[in-house]
Short mmCIF file of C-alpha atoms and ligand atoms in Angstrom, two decimals:
data_model
loop_
_atom_site.label_atom_id
_atom_site.label_comp_id
_atom_site.label_asym_id
_atom_site.label_seq_id
_atom_site.Cartn_x
_atom_site.Cartn_y
_atom_site.Cartn_z
CA MET U 1 44.15 178.42 191.12
CA GLN U 2 45.82 176.86 194.59
CA VAL U 3 46.62 179.47 196.89
CA ARG U 4 49.03 177.17 198.93
CA ALA U 5 51.28 173.72 196.89
CA GLY U 6 54.08 171.92 197.43
CA GLY U 7 56.67 169.72 195.56
CA SER U 8 58.92 167.56 196.36
CA ALA U 9 61.67 165.83 194.20
CA PRO U 10 64.99 163.72 194.34
CA GLY U 11 68.50 163.93 193.62
CA ARG U 12 69.85 161.46 191.62
CA VAL U 13 73.13 158.98 191.18
CA ASN U 14 73.93 158.37 187.45
CA LEU U 15 74.76 155.09 187.09
CA ILE U 16 76.79 154.92 183.76
CA GLY U 17 75.37 157.55 180.28
CA GLU U 18 78.41 160.07 181.87
CA HIS U 19 78.66 163.19 179.69
CA THR U 20 76.72 162.34 176.73
CA ASP U 21 73.63 163.78 177.55
CA TYR U 22 74.57 166.20 175.33
CA SER U 23 75.07 164.84 172.33
CA GLY U 24 71.90 162.74 172.29
CA GLY U 25 72.98 159.86 173.94
CA PHE U 26 72.43 157.69 176.63
CA VAL U 27 72.16 156.96 179.99
CA LEU U 28 71.08 155.59 182.95
CA PRO U 29 70.21 157.44 185.74
CA PHE U 30 68.36 156.08 189.38
CA ALA U 31 66.53 158.38 191.88
CA VAL U 32 68.00 158.64 195.06
CA ASP U 33 66.24 158.93 198.73
CA MET U 34 67.46 162.24 199.40
CA ARG U 35 64.70 164.15 198.30
CA THR U 36 64.50 168.44 197.88
CA THR U 37 60.55 169.52 198.93
CA VAL U 38 59.23 173.52 197.93
CA THR U 39 55.93 175.38 199.68
CA VAL U 40 55.21 178.03 197.83
CA THR U 41 51.96 180.31 199.34
CA VAL U 42 50.71 182.65 196.32
CA ARG U 43 50.53 187.18 198.29
CA SER U 44 48.34 189.57 197.61
CA ASP U 45 51.47 191.08 195.78
CA ASN U 46 52.80 191.06 193.25
CA ARG U 47 56.67 189.62 194.65
CA LEU U 48 58.98 187.66 195.40
CA ARG U 49 59.74 186.06 198.64
CA MET U 50 62.02 183.56 198.98
CA TRP U 51 63.97 181.14 202.14
CA SER U 52 65.17 178.31 202.67
CA HIS U 53 65.34 175.47 205.88
CA GLN U 54 69.48 175.51 204.93
CA ASP U 55 70.73 178.99 204.60
CA ALA U 56 70.33 181.65 207.56
CA ALA U 57 70.79 184.51 205.02
CA SER U 58 67.69 184.08 203.67
CA PRO U 59 65.08 185.30 202.49
CA ALA U 60 65.98 187.36 199.35
CA GLU U 61 62.93 189.42 198.68
CA LEU U 62 62.09 190.38 195.02
CA SER U 63 59.91 191.61 192.68
CA LEU U 64 58.69 189.45 190.00
CA GLN U 65 59.07 192.35 187.40
CA GLN U 66 63.13 192.93 187.91
CA LEU U 67 63.98 188.50 187.15
CA HIS U 68 66.58 188.91 185.27
CA PRO U 69 68.70 186.10 184.28
CA GLY U 70 71.66 185.49 186.85
CA TRP U 71 70.10 187.30 189.18
CA PRO U 72 69.99 186.53 192.20
CA GLU U 73 72.48 184.27 192.83
CA GLY U 74 73.00 180.98 195.06
CA TRP U 75 70.05 178.83 195.60
CA ALA U 76 67.33 180.80 195.09
CA ALA U 77 68.73 182.02 191.08
CA TYR U 78 66.65 178.29 190.65
CA VAL U 79 63.62 178.91 192.73
CA ALA U 80 63.95 182.90 190.36
CA GLY U 81 64.63 180.99 187.07
CA VAL U 82 61.58 178.52 186.88
CA ILE U 83 58.86 181.92 187.88
CA TRP U 84 60.83 183.39 184.86
CA VAL U 85 60.48 180.72 181.91
CA LEU U 86 57.07 180.32 183.24
CA ARG U 87 56.23 183.45 182.73
CA GLU U 88 58.85 184.34 180.01
CA GLU U 89 56.05 181.37 178.07
CA GLY U 90 52.85 183.77 178.42
CA VAL U 91 51.94 182.40 182.59
CA ALA U 92 51.03 184.82 184.53
CA VAL U 93 52.99 183.43 188.36
CA PRO U 94 51.38 185.59 190.46
CA GLY U 95 53.53 186.87 194.03
CA LEU U 96 54.81 184.48 195.96
CA ASP U 97 56.26 183.25 199.05
CA VAL U 98 58.36 181.09 198.37
CA GLU U 99 59.81 177.76 201.69
CA VAL U 100 62.59 175.78 199.69
CA ASP U 101 63.38 172.71 202.00
CA GLY U 102 66.53 171.07 200.84
CA ARG U 103 68.37 167.24 202.74
CA VAL U 104 70.10 166.03 198.79
CA PRO U 105 73.43 168.44 199.33
CA ILE U 106 74.90 170.43 197.17
CA GLY U 107 78.27 170.35 195.28
CA ALA U 108 78.03 166.31 195.65
CA GLY U 109 77.25 165.28 191.70
CA LEU U 110 74.11 164.11 192.99
CA SER U 111 72.24 166.61 191.06
CA SER U 112 70.93 168.50 194.05
CA SER U 113 69.56 171.74 190.95
CA ALA U 114 67.92 169.76 189.42
CA ALA U 115 65.75 168.99 192.73
CA LEU U 116 65.12 171.87 193.54
CA THR U 117 64.30 173.03 189.79
CA CYS U 118 61.68 170.75 189.31
CA ALA U 119 60.01 171.01 192.69
CA SER U 120 59.77 174.18 192.76
CA ALA U 121 57.91 173.33 188.82
CA LEU U 122 55.52 170.71 190.13
CA ALA U 123 54.38 172.96 193.14
CA LEU U 124 54.45 176.24 190.11
CA LYS U 125 51.94 173.60 188.27
CA GLN U 126 49.84 173.59 190.77
CA VAL U 127 48.96 177.04 191.53
CA CYS U 128 49.61 178.47 188.36
CA ASP U 129 47.26 175.66 186.78
CA LEU U 130 49.53 174.80 184.19
CA ARG U 131 48.12 171.36 181.74
CA LEU U 132 51.95 169.46 181.42
CA SER U 133 53.49 166.28 181.46
CA ALA U 134 56.84 164.99 184.20
CA ALA U 135 58.75 166.31 181.09
CA ASP U 136 57.25 169.26 179.56
CA LEU U 137 57.94 170.34 183.52
CA ALA U 138 60.97 168.54 182.92
CA LEU U 139 61.74 170.79 179.99
CA VAL U 140 60.93 174.28 181.77
CA ALA U 141 63.29 173.58 184.50
CA LEU U 142 66.43 172.43 181.96
CA ARG U 143 65.38 176.62 181.02
CA ALA U 144 66.13 177.61 184.15
CA GLU U 145 69.25 176.04 183.91
CA ASN U 146 70.16 177.70 181.03
CA ASP U 147 69.11 180.09 179.92
CA TYR U 148 68.53 182.51 183.78
CA VAL U 149 71.01 180.34 185.78
CA GLY U 150 73.51 179.81 183.26
CA VAL U 151 74.64 177.11 183.57
CA PRO U 152 74.82 174.09 179.84
CA CYS U 153 74.13 171.46 181.38
CA GLY U 154 71.58 168.24 178.81
CA VAL U 155 68.80 167.23 180.50
CA MET U 156 69.44 164.18 182.47
CA ASP U 157 68.61 165.68 185.25
CA GLN U 158 66.19 167.03 185.37
CA LEU U 159 63.80 163.92 183.68
CA ALA U 160 65.54 161.63 186.25
CA VAL U 161 65.13 163.79 189.03
CA MET U 162 60.42 163.92 187.36
CA THR U 163 60.05 160.87 186.16
CA ALA U 164 63.01 157.42 188.34
CA ARG U 165 60.94 154.86 189.69
CA ALA U 166 62.11 153.04 193.07
CA ASP U 167 63.56 149.39 192.31
CA HIS U 168 64.87 150.68 188.68
CA ALA U 169 66.58 153.04 186.79
CA LEU U 170 65.24 155.00 183.95
CA PHE U 171 67.21 153.76 180.58
CA LEU U 172 66.85 157.60 178.10
CA ASP U 173 67.82 157.68 175.19
CA THR U 174 68.32 161.73 174.97
CA GLN U 175 68.12 162.50 171.82
CA SER U 176 64.95 161.41 171.63
CA LEU U 177 64.09 161.73 175.02
CA VAL U 178 62.44 158.10 174.44
CA SER U 179 62.97 156.62 177.99
CA GLU U 180 61.91 153.12 179.78
CA HIS U 181 62.68 151.99 183.70
CA ILE U 182 64.80 149.05 183.98
CA PRO U 183 64.41 147.24 187.24
CA LEU U 184 67.32 147.51 189.46
CA ARG U 185 67.47 145.74 192.91
CA PRO U 186 71.09 145.75 194.73
CA ASP U 187 69.91 143.64 197.18
CA GLY U 188 68.65 140.80 195.13
CA HIS U 189 72.54 140.21 194.22
CA ASP U 190 73.45 140.48 197.77
CA ALA U 191 74.98 144.11 195.83
CA GLU U 192 74.88 147.51 197.09
CA LEU U 193 75.08 150.50 195.86
CA LEU U 194 77.09 153.43 197.56
CA VAL U 195 77.88 156.50 196.90
CA ILE U 196 80.47 158.25 198.53
CA ASP U 197 80.81 161.70 199.25
CA THR U 198 84.26 163.33 198.57
CA GLY U 199 84.12 166.68 199.55
CA ALA U 200 85.71 168.34 197.14
CA ARG U 201 82.63 170.89 195.83
CA HIS U 202 82.57 170.84 192.20
CA ARG U 203 81.28 174.03 190.12
CA LEU U 204 80.06 173.03 187.36
CA ALA U 205 78.88 177.15 186.10
CA ASP U 206 83.07 177.23 186.55
CA GLY U 207 83.76 176.95 182.86
CA ALA U 208 84.80 173.37 182.41
CA TYR U 209 81.47 172.07 182.53
CA ALA U 210 81.19 174.78 179.36
CA ASP U 211 84.47 173.88 177.87
CA ARG U 212 83.52 169.11 177.64
CA ARG U 213 80.02 170.87 175.76
CA ARG U 214 82.49 173.09 173.52
CA SER U 215 84.40 170.70 172.95
CA VAL U 216 82.19 168.03 171.21
CA GLU U 217 80.83 170.20 169.49
CA ARG U 218 83.33 171.51 167.78
CA ALA U 219 84.95 167.64 167.05
CA ALA U 220 80.94 167.68 165.51
CA ALA U 221 80.84 169.88 163.40
CA LEU U 222 84.65 168.80 161.85
CA LEU U 223 82.89 165.11 161.92
CA ASP U 224 80.36 166.47 159.69
CA VAL U 225 77.44 165.19 163.12
CA GLU U 226 74.93 166.08 163.91
CA SER U 227 76.01 165.48 167.45
CA LEU U 228 78.07 162.10 168.51
CA ARG U 229 75.64 160.17 168.86
CA ALA U 230 75.60 159.41 164.80
CA LEU U 231 79.14 157.82 165.51
CA SER U 232 79.61 153.96 166.66
CA VAL U 233 82.45 152.68 168.03
CA ALA U 234 83.33 151.55 164.63
CA ASP U 235 83.14 154.51 163.28
CA LEU U 236 86.36 155.57 165.89
CA PRO U 237 89.00 154.32 163.56
CA LEU U 238 87.80 156.36 161.01
CA VAL U 239 87.62 159.40 163.43
CA ARG U 240 90.88 158.81 164.84
CA ARG U 241 91.90 159.51 161.73
CA ARG U 242 90.33 162.76 160.30
CA LEU U 243 90.17 163.91 163.85
CA ASP U 244 94.61 165.89 164.00
CA ASP U 245 94.24 167.07 167.60
CA GLU U 246 94.27 165.73 170.29
CA THR U 247 92.25 166.26 172.80
CA LEU U 248 89.10 166.09 170.41
CA TRP U 249 90.21 162.75 169.32
CA ARG U 250 89.81 161.43 173.23
CA ARG U 251 87.00 163.19 174.25
CA VAL U 252 84.94 162.18 171.19
CA ARG U 253 86.47 158.60 172.51
CA HIS U 254 85.35 159.44 175.89
CA VAL U 255 81.56 159.96 174.44
CA VAL U 256 80.94 157.27 171.47
CA SER U 257 82.29 154.14 174.40
CA GLU U 258 80.59 154.93 176.84
CA ASN U 259 77.40 154.66 174.21
CA ARG U 260 78.48 151.39 174.55
CA ARG U 261 78.58 150.81 177.43
CA VAL U 262 75.54 152.59 178.87
CA LEU U 263 73.84 150.09 176.57
CA ASP U 264 75.52 146.99 177.45
CA ALA U 265 74.47 147.34 180.86
CA VAL U 266 70.89 147.05 180.13
CA ALA U 267 71.15 144.71 177.99
CA LEU U 268 73.37 142.81 181.66
CA LEU U 269 71.26 144.38 184.23
CA ARG U 270 67.63 143.14 181.76
CA ASP U 271 69.92 139.79 181.63
CA GLY U 272 69.81 140.17 185.77
CA ARG U 273 73.68 140.00 185.49
CA LEU U 274 73.64 143.15 187.76
CA ARG U 275 77.22 142.28 189.39
CA ASP U 276 78.37 142.42 185.80
CA VAL U 277 78.40 146.10 185.42
CA GLY U 278 80.92 146.35 188.21
CA PRO U 279 83.39 146.06 184.98
CA LEU U 280 82.06 148.74 182.88
CA LEU U 281 80.65 150.84 185.82
CA THR U 282 84.33 150.74 186.42
CA ALA U 283 86.32 151.42 181.95
CA SER U 284 83.39 154.27 182.63
CA HIS U 285 85.69 155.99 185.31
CA VAL U 286 88.80 155.11 183.03
CA SER U 287 87.25 156.64 180.32
CA LEU U 288 85.94 160.40 182.05
CA ARG U 289 89.90 160.08 183.89
CA ASP U 290 91.86 159.85 180.68
CA ASP U 291 90.14 160.76 177.72
CA PHE U 292 87.30 163.08 179.03
CA ALA U 293 89.64 165.22 181.77
CA VAL U 294 86.83 165.08 184.15
CA SER U 295 87.91 163.38 187.36
CA SER U 296 90.31 165.09 190.50
CA ALA U 297 92.43 163.46 193.07
CA GLU U 298 89.96 162.92 195.05
CA LEU U 299 88.08 160.44 193.27
CA ASP U 300 90.80 158.37 191.06
CA THR U 301 92.06 158.59 195.33
CA VAL U 302 88.20 157.00 196.49
CA VAL U 303 88.07 154.87 193.02
CA ASP U 304 91.00 152.68 193.87
CA ALA U 305 90.73 152.32 196.97
CA CYS U 306 87.53 150.44 196.49
CA LEU U 307 88.05 148.38 193.81
CA ALA U 308 91.56 147.28 196.16
CA ALA U 309 88.51 146.31 199.12
CA GLY U 310 86.78 144.51 196.83
CA ALA U 311 83.90 146.88 194.80
CA LEU U 312 83.42 145.45 191.06
CA GLY U 313 83.24 148.53 190.34
CA ALA U 314 82.96 152.23 190.80
CA ARG U 315 83.04 155.71 189.26
CA LEU U 316 82.63 159.32 189.30
CA THR U 317 79.32 160.49 188.96
CA GLY U 318 78.20 163.49 188.21
CA GLY U 319 79.77 166.42 185.83
CA GLY U 320 83.01 165.39 187.72
CA PHE U 321 85.32 167.94 188.77
CA GLY U 322 85.13 166.67 192.87
CA GLY U 323 81.33 165.45 193.89
CA SER U 324 80.71 161.79 194.52
CA VAL U 325 81.83 158.18 193.77
CA ILE U 326 78.94 155.80 193.31
CA ALA U 327 80.69 152.14 193.89
CA LEU U 328 78.44 148.93 192.73
CA VAL U 329 79.78 146.47 196.58
CA PRO U 330 79.14 142.88 197.04
CA ALA U 331 77.63 143.09 200.92
CA THR U 332 79.95 141.54 202.18
CA ALA U 333 83.25 144.05 201.63
CA ARG U 334 81.10 147.43 202.23
CA GLN U 335 83.04 146.99 205.85
CA ALA U 336 85.89 146.35 204.18
CA VAL U 337 85.67 149.40 201.36
CA VAL U 338 84.30 152.72 203.39
CA THR U 339 87.65 151.15 205.94
CA ALA U 340 89.82 151.35 202.54
CA VAL U 341 88.24 154.52 201.72
CA ALA U 342 88.69 156.09 204.60
CA GLN U 343 91.86 155.27 205.23
CA ALA U 344 93.27 156.09 200.83
CA ALA U 345 91.18 159.70 201.93
CA GLN U 346 93.67 160.27 204.71
CA VAL U 347 97.15 159.24 203.91
CA ALA U 348 95.86 161.28 200.60
CA GLY U 349 95.54 164.14 202.83
CA HIS U 350 92.19 164.52 201.57
CA ALA U 351 88.61 165.54 203.17
CA THR U 352 86.98 163.25 205.17
CA PRO U 353 84.49 160.95 203.10
CA THR U 354 81.07 160.48 203.59
CA PHE U 355 79.30 157.33 202.83
CA ALA U 356 75.24 156.65 201.78
CA PRO U 357 73.73 153.04 201.06
CA VAL U 358 71.25 154.43 198.19
CA ARG U 359 68.12 152.78 196.47
CA PRO U 360 66.98 153.52 193.62
CA SER U 361 63.98 155.55 194.88
CA ASP U 362 60.28 157.18 193.10
CA GLY U 363 60.86 160.49 190.87
CA ALA U 364 59.00 163.70 191.84
CA ALA U 365 55.91 164.35 193.29
CA GLU U 366 53.22 166.83 194.37
CA VAL U 367 53.17 167.34 197.89
CA ARG U 368 49.58 168.00 199.43
CA THR U 369 49.85 170.77 202.11
CA PRO U 370 47.14 171.90 204.71
CA SER U 371 45.26 173.97 202.81
CA SER U 372 45.66 173.33 199.15
C1 GLA J 409 76.01 167.29 184.84
C2 GLA J 409 74.82 168.22 183.97
C3 GLA J 409 73.90 167.40 183.33
C4 GLA J 409 75.46 165.68 182.59
C5 GLA J 409 76.52 165.41 183.49
C6 GLA J 409 77.48 164.84 183.08
O1 GLA J 409 75.11 166.52 185.94
O2 GLA J 409 73.92 168.16 185.14
O3 GLA J 409 73.71 167.52 182.38
O4 GLA J 409 76.21 166.36 181.57
O5 GLA J 409 77.25 166.77 184.01
O6 GLA J 409 77.15 163.85 182.66
#
């Protein structure tokens, strides 16, 4: 057993395939070069002491026996959740000092939570000598969020964070968990992927996310299918006739059409036609805004301003209700887009957005610590 070990995990941006991962659908995320590092050191008692470089109020201190879902609150719950899941599965997790350095912005739709749980899982794998694959660790991290923190998210973020590869997007089938790395090099197309953080924070635990998940599960039950993945665009006229509820119909139309858009985007990327993916991004945003109702005034303002200033496509990324937009922008239009977005946000009285050109990066990795 190692007495000290570390894990480092990136945030992720979802290029396309939003709100499909809890219906067995397709997603196409990539990792970004903003990372969270978790270092754990084994203690001789059974206490857990967790502190974060980004939280002046830390450390949080408790005993391993005290762990129970829903407690403590805040970032420490994500670390505690991973430890709790492993203990539930019979792993003898020792007392630990846990140091977190989280460089993925929180609430920006970039999955800071998956970065934290996956980095924690990787560090624990080493100190507990676990023979677990990257996919196994992703599922531990997912359970920590679902069962401990109480966010009913799907599996996209954890798998993206664990298994992403530089200069590629991860084409993931969330039903079979089969994935494939698809080359994604915007610079080879004189284009850039720009993440624009609206500054409006989202909180997936707030209920609207859970509500969306419940409605697609209800629709699947009414339509007598295991999940919405079983439906294709050709089935939509029949779905329309079978669902009286207008809201449920719109939710289904989003999920089914979004799965199609992911397949179309993958086909275009395989063909070397990145620029043609732009209109699919924009169509995804319109569907998320009008049918799935997870956008916000801030996100819509940014998307509209991007398109008016020459972006090839733009959409909200992540759970929605705030957070970030991903825009595909011709390199020559970048400055115009930045200026137009900043201006539009100011005119609308929104927070000042921040801009980060992103490049698909590598997924999570073990970190060698001096005494490991
Ligand atoms: C959040 C969840 C993911 C996924 C997205 C929406 O990021 O964590 O599992 O459902 O929302 O696509």
